[in-house]
Short mmCIF file of C-alpha atoms and ligand atoms in Angstrom, two decimals:
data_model
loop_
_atom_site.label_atom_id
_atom_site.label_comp_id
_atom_site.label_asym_id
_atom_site.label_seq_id
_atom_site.Cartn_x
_atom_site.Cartn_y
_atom_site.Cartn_z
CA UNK A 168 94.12 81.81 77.75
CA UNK A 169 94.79 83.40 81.45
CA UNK A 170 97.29 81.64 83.13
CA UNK A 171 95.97 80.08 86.58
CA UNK A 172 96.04 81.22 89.80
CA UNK A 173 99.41 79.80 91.46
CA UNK A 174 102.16 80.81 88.62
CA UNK A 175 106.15 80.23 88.64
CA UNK A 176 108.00 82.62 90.90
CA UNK A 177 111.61 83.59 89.81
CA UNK A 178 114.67 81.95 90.13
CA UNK A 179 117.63 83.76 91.36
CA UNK A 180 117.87 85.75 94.37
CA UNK A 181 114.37 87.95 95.47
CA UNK A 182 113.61 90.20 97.90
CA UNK A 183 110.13 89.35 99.11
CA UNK A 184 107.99 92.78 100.25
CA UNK A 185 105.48 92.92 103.10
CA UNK A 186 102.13 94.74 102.71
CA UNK A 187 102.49 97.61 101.65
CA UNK A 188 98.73 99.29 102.23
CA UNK A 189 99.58 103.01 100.41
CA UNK A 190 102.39 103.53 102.20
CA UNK A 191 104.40 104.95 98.70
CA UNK A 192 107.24 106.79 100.95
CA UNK A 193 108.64 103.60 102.81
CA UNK A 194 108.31 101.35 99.58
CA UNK A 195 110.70 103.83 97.77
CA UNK A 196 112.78 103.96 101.02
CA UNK A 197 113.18 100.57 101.08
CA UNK A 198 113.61 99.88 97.06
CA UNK A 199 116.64 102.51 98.04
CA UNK A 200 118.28 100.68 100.85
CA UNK A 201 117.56 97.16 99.05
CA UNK A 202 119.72 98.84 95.95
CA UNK A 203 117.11 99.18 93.79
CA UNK A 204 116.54 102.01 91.46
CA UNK A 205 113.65 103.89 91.51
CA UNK A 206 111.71 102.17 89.01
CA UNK A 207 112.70 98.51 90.66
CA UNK A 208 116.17 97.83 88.13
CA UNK A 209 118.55 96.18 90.45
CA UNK A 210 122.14 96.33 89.17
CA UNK A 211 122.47 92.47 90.54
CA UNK A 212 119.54 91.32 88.10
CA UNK A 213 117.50 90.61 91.66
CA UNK A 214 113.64 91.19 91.10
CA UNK A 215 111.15 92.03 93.62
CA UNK A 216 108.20 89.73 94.72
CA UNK A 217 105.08 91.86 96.83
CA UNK A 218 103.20 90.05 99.02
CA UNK A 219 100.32 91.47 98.15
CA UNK A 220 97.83 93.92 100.20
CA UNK A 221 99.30 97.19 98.25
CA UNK A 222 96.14 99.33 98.88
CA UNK A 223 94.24 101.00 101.71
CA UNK A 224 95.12 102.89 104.68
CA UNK A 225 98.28 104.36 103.74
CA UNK A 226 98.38 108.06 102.02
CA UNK A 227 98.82 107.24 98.39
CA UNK A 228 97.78 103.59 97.36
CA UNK A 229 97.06 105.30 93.55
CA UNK A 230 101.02 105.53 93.36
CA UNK A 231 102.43 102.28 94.98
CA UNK A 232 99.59 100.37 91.98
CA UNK A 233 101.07 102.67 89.38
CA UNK A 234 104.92 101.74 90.87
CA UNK A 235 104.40 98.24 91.29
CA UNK A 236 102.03 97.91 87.65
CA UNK A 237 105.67 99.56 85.52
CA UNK A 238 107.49 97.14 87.38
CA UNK A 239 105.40 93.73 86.75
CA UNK A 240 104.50 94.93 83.47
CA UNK A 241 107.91 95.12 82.70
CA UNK A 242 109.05 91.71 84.30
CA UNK A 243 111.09 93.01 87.12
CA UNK A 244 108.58 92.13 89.98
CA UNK A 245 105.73 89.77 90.90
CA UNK A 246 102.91 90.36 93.06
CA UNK A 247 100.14 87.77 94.64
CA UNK A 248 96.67 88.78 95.33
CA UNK A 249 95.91 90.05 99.02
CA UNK A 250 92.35 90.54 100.60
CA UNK A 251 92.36 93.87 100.80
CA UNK A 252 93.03 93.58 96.93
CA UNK A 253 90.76 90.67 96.79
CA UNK A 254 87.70 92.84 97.87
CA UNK A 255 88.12 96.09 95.17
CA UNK A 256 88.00 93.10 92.85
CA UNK A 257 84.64 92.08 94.72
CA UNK A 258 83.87 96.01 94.79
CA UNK A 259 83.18 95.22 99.02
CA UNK A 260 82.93 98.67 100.55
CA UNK A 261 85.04 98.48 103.75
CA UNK A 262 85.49 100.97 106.58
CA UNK A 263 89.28 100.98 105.00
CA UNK A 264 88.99 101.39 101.18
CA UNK A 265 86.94 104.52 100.88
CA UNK A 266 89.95 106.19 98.83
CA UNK A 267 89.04 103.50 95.80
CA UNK A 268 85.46 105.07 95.68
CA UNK A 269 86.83 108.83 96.13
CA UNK A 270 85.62 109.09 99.81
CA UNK A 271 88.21 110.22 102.96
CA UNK A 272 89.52 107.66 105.72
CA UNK A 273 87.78 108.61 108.83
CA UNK A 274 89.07 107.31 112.01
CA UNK A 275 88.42 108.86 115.49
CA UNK A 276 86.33 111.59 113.78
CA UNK A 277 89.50 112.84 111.53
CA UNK A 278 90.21 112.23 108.34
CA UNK A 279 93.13 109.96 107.49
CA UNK A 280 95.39 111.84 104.94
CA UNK A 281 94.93 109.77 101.40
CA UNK A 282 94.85 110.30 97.84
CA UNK A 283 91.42 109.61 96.48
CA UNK A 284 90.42 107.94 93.19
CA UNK A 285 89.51 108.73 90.34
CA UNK A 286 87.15 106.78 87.01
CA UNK A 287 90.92 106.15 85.67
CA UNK A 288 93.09 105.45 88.89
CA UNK A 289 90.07 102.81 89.27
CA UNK A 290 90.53 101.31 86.10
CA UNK A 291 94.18 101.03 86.70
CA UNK A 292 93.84 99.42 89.97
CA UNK A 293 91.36 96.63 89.09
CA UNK A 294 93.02 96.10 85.58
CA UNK A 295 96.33 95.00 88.06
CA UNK A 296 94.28 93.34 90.55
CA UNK A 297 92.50 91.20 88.02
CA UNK A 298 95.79 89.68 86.64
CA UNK A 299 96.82 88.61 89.48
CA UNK A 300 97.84 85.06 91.21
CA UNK A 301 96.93 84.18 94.69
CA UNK A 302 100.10 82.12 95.22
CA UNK A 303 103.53 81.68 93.37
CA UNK A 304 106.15 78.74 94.25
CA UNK A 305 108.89 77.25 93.53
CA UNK A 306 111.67 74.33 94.38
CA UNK A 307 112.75 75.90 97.42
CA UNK A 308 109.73 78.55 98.45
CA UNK A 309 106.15 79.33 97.79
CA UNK A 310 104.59 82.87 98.44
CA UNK A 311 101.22 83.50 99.56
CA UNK A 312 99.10 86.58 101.17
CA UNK A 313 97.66 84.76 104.25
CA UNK A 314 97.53 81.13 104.35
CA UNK A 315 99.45 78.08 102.37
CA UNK A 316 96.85 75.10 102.17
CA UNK A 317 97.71 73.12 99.35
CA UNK A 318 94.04 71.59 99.02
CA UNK A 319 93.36 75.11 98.04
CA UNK A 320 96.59 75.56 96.28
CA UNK A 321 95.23 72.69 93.94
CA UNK A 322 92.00 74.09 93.43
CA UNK A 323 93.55 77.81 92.93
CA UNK A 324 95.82 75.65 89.88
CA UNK A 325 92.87 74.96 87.89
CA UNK A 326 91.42 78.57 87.61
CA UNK A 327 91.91 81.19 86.10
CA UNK A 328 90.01 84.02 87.44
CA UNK A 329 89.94 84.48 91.73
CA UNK A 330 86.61 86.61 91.42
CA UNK A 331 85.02 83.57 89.15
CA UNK A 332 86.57 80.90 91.94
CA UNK A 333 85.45 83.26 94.41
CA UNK A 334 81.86 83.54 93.40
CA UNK A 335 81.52 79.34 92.53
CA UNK A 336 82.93 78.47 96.13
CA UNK A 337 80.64 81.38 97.99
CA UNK A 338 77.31 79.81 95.94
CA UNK A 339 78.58 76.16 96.73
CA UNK A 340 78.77 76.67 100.66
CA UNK A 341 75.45 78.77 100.49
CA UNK A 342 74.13 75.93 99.14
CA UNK A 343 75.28 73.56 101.54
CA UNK A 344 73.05 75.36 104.26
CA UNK A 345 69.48 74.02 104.36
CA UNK A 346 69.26 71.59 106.74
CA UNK A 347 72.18 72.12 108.59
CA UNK A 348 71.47 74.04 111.21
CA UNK A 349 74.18 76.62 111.75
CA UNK A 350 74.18 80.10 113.12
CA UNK A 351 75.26 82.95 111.17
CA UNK A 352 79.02 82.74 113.08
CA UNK A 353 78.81 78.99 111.92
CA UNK A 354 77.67 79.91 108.69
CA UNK A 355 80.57 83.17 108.25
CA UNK A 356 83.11 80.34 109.45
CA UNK A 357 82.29 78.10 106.95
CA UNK A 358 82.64 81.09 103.66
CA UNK A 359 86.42 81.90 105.75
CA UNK A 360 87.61 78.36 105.72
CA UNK A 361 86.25 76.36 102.64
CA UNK A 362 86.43 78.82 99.84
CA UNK A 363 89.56 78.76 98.27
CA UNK A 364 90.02 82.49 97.35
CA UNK A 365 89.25 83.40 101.15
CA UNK A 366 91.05 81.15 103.47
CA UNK A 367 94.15 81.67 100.64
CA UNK A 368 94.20 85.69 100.45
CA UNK A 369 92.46 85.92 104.25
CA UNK A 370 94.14 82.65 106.58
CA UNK A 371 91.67 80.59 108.67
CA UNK A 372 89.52 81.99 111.73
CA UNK A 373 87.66 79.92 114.46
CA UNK A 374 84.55 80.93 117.31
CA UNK A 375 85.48 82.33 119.99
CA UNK A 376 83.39 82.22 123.10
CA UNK A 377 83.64 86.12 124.47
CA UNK A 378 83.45 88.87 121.40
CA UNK A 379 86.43 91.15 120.54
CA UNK A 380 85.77 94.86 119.08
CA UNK A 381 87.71 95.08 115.44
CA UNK A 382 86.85 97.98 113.15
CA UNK A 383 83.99 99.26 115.02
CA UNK A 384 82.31 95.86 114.92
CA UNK A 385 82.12 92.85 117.46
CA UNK A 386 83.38 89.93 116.40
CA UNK A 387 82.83 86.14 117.44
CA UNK A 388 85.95 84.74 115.67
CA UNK A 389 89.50 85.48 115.72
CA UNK A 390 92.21 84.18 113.28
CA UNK A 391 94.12 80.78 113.41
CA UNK A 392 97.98 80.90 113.41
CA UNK A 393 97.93 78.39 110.74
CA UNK A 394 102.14 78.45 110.37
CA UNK A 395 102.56 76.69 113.86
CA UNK A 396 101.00 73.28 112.22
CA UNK A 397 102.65 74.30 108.61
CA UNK A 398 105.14 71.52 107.59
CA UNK A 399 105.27 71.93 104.09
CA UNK A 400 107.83 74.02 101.70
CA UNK A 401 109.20 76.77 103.26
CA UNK A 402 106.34 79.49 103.10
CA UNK A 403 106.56 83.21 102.90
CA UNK A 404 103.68 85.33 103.49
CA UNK A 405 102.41 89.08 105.08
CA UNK A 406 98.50 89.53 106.34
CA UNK A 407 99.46 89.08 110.01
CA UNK A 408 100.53 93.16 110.73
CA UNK A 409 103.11 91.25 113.32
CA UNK A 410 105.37 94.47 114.66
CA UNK A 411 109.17 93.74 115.06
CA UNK A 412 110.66 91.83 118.05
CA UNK A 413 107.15 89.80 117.98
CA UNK A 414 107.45 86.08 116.73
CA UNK A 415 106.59 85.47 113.42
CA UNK A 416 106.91 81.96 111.80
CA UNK A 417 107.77 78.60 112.63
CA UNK A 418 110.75 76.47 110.93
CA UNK A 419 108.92 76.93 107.25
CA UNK A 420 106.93 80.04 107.22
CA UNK A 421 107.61 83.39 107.60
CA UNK A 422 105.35 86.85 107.81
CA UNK A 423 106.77 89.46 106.42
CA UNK A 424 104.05 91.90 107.08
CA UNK A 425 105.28 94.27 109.81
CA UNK A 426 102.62 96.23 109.77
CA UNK A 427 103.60 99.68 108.54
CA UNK A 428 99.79 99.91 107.06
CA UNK A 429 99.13 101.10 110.53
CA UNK A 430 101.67 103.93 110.35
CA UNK A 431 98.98 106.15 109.91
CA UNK A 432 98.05 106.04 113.72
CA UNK A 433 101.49 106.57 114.64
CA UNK A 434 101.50 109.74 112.64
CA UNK A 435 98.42 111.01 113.94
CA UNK A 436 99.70 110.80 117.12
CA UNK A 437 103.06 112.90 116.26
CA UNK A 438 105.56 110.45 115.29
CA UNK A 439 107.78 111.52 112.57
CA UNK A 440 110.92 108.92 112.40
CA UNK A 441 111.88 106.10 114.03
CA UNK A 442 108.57 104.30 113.30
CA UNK A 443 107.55 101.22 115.43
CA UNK A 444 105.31 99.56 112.01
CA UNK A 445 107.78 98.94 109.58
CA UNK A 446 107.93 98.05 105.74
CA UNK A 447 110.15 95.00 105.27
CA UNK A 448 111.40 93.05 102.85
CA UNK A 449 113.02 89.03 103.22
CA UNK A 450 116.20 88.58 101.05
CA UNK A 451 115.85 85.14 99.70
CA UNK A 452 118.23 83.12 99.91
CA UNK A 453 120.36 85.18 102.37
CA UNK A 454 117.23 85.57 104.54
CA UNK A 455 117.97 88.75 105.42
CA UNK A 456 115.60 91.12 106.77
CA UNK A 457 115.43 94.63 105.26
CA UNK A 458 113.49 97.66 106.40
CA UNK A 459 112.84 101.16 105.29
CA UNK A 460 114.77 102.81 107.77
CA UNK A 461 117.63 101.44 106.12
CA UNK A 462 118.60 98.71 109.42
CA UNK A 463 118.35 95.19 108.45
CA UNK A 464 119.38 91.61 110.66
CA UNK A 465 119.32 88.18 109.77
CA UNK A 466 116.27 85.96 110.83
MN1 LIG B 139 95.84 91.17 104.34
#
């Protein structure tokens, strides 16, 4: 049998990875500085914990699966399921995941550099994807992509499959609808915030009264900073793209995600070092901060 959903993370000292979106060059970078070898061995016996969100955006998502797949497969890392994960698994087409169906990343009217996919990179991706967790704790520390609920972290304990969970939460809410009244931003609300797989890989979102412009699209809701009213275990998680010197927690949780899945716009626009979106990774239980420029500070 599967295991479920929320599984055991390692004892012993971890370095916890932000998204990591493609971008293959600042994982190695940053495997490097965090004395790692090349194929994640650390001469310490630490292991390596991903926050999830490995694919789309950057240039080479095919490689940082294939990177991060040796090193789970061999027990030296763990990884929980992110949305942008979440949705190959769904096959949902977004503006940002072309690569997985062997189409170029346009933005602006140029293409976005990126390896494409092919029948067998696919089959490697989703045959990681499917096996794995949306949430991992421990005594001290749980890990999640977006959001730690634990209503949700119970219901994620008794299954064994997020697409299955998925699908049985997105048919229970569309059932709930008759009657009820609600508007399709009600109604898109309601699929964010009471199915399991999405409020846990994708955080909780609320209306808004005056539309913002994400991705091309308006939107009438905007995301909840769930951590500021978080009083549970101390929580690690990414999702949030938060750039350095920007807060990024409260007392027990702490986003990891700096955002280098962006990098790609700072390229485009000439930048070559020094990068402003960084890859970082939490040292637990020094919590130390990491990059992949090699500079790292206490937090
Ligand atoms: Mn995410």
């Amino acid at each position: 049998m599967k295991p479920t959903l929320v599984q055991r993370l390692y004892d012993g000292p971890i370095d916890i990875v932000g998204d990591v979106h493609g971008e293959i060059e600042p994982l190695r970078s940053l495997m490097m500085h965090l004395g790692y070898s090349q194929d994640g061995v650390h001469c310490d016996g630490r292991r390596l914990v991903f926050v999830g969100d490995l694919t789309d955006r950057g240039p080479d998502s095919p490689a940082v699966v294939n990177l991060v797949k040796t090193m789970i497969d061999s027990g030296r890392a763990q990884c929980v399921l992110g949305n942008h994960d979440l949705n190959l698994l769904l096959d949902h087409r977004k503006h940002d995941n072309g690569w997985f169906y062997g189409e170029p990343f346009f933005a602006d009217d140029a293409v976005v550099p990126q390896a494409l996919a092919d029948e067998s990179v696919r089959e490697t991706v989703l045959g990681l994807f499917r096996d794995l967790p949306v949430a991992l704790q421990r005594d001290d520390l749980c890990i999640v992509h977006a959001c730690w609920n634990d209503e949700m972290i119970d219901d994620a304990k008794h299954a064994h499959d997020a697409v299955a969970l998925y699908h049985r939460h997105h048919e229970l809410i569309e059932a709930s609808f008759p009657g009820l009244d609600l508007d399709g931003v009600a109604k898109g609300l309601k699929h964010q915030n009471e199915n399991p797989i999405k409020k846990l890989t994708s955080g909780p979102e609320e209306r808004i009264d005056k539309p913002i412009e994400s991705s091309g699209k308006l939107r009438f809701e905007k995301r909840v900073q769930w951590w500021k009213d978080y009083q549970g275990k101390f929580c690690v998680f990414g999702h949030y793209s938060i750039p350095y010197g920007e807060p990024r927690g409260s007392e027990s949780a702490f986003c990891v995600d700096y955002g280098v899945g962006k990098r790609w716009q700072e390229r485009r626009s000439g930048t070559t070092a020094g990068f402003r979106l960084k890859l970082g990774a939490l040292r637990w239980p020094e919590r130390k901060i990491v990059f992949d420029d090699g500079t790292s500070e206490l937090v």
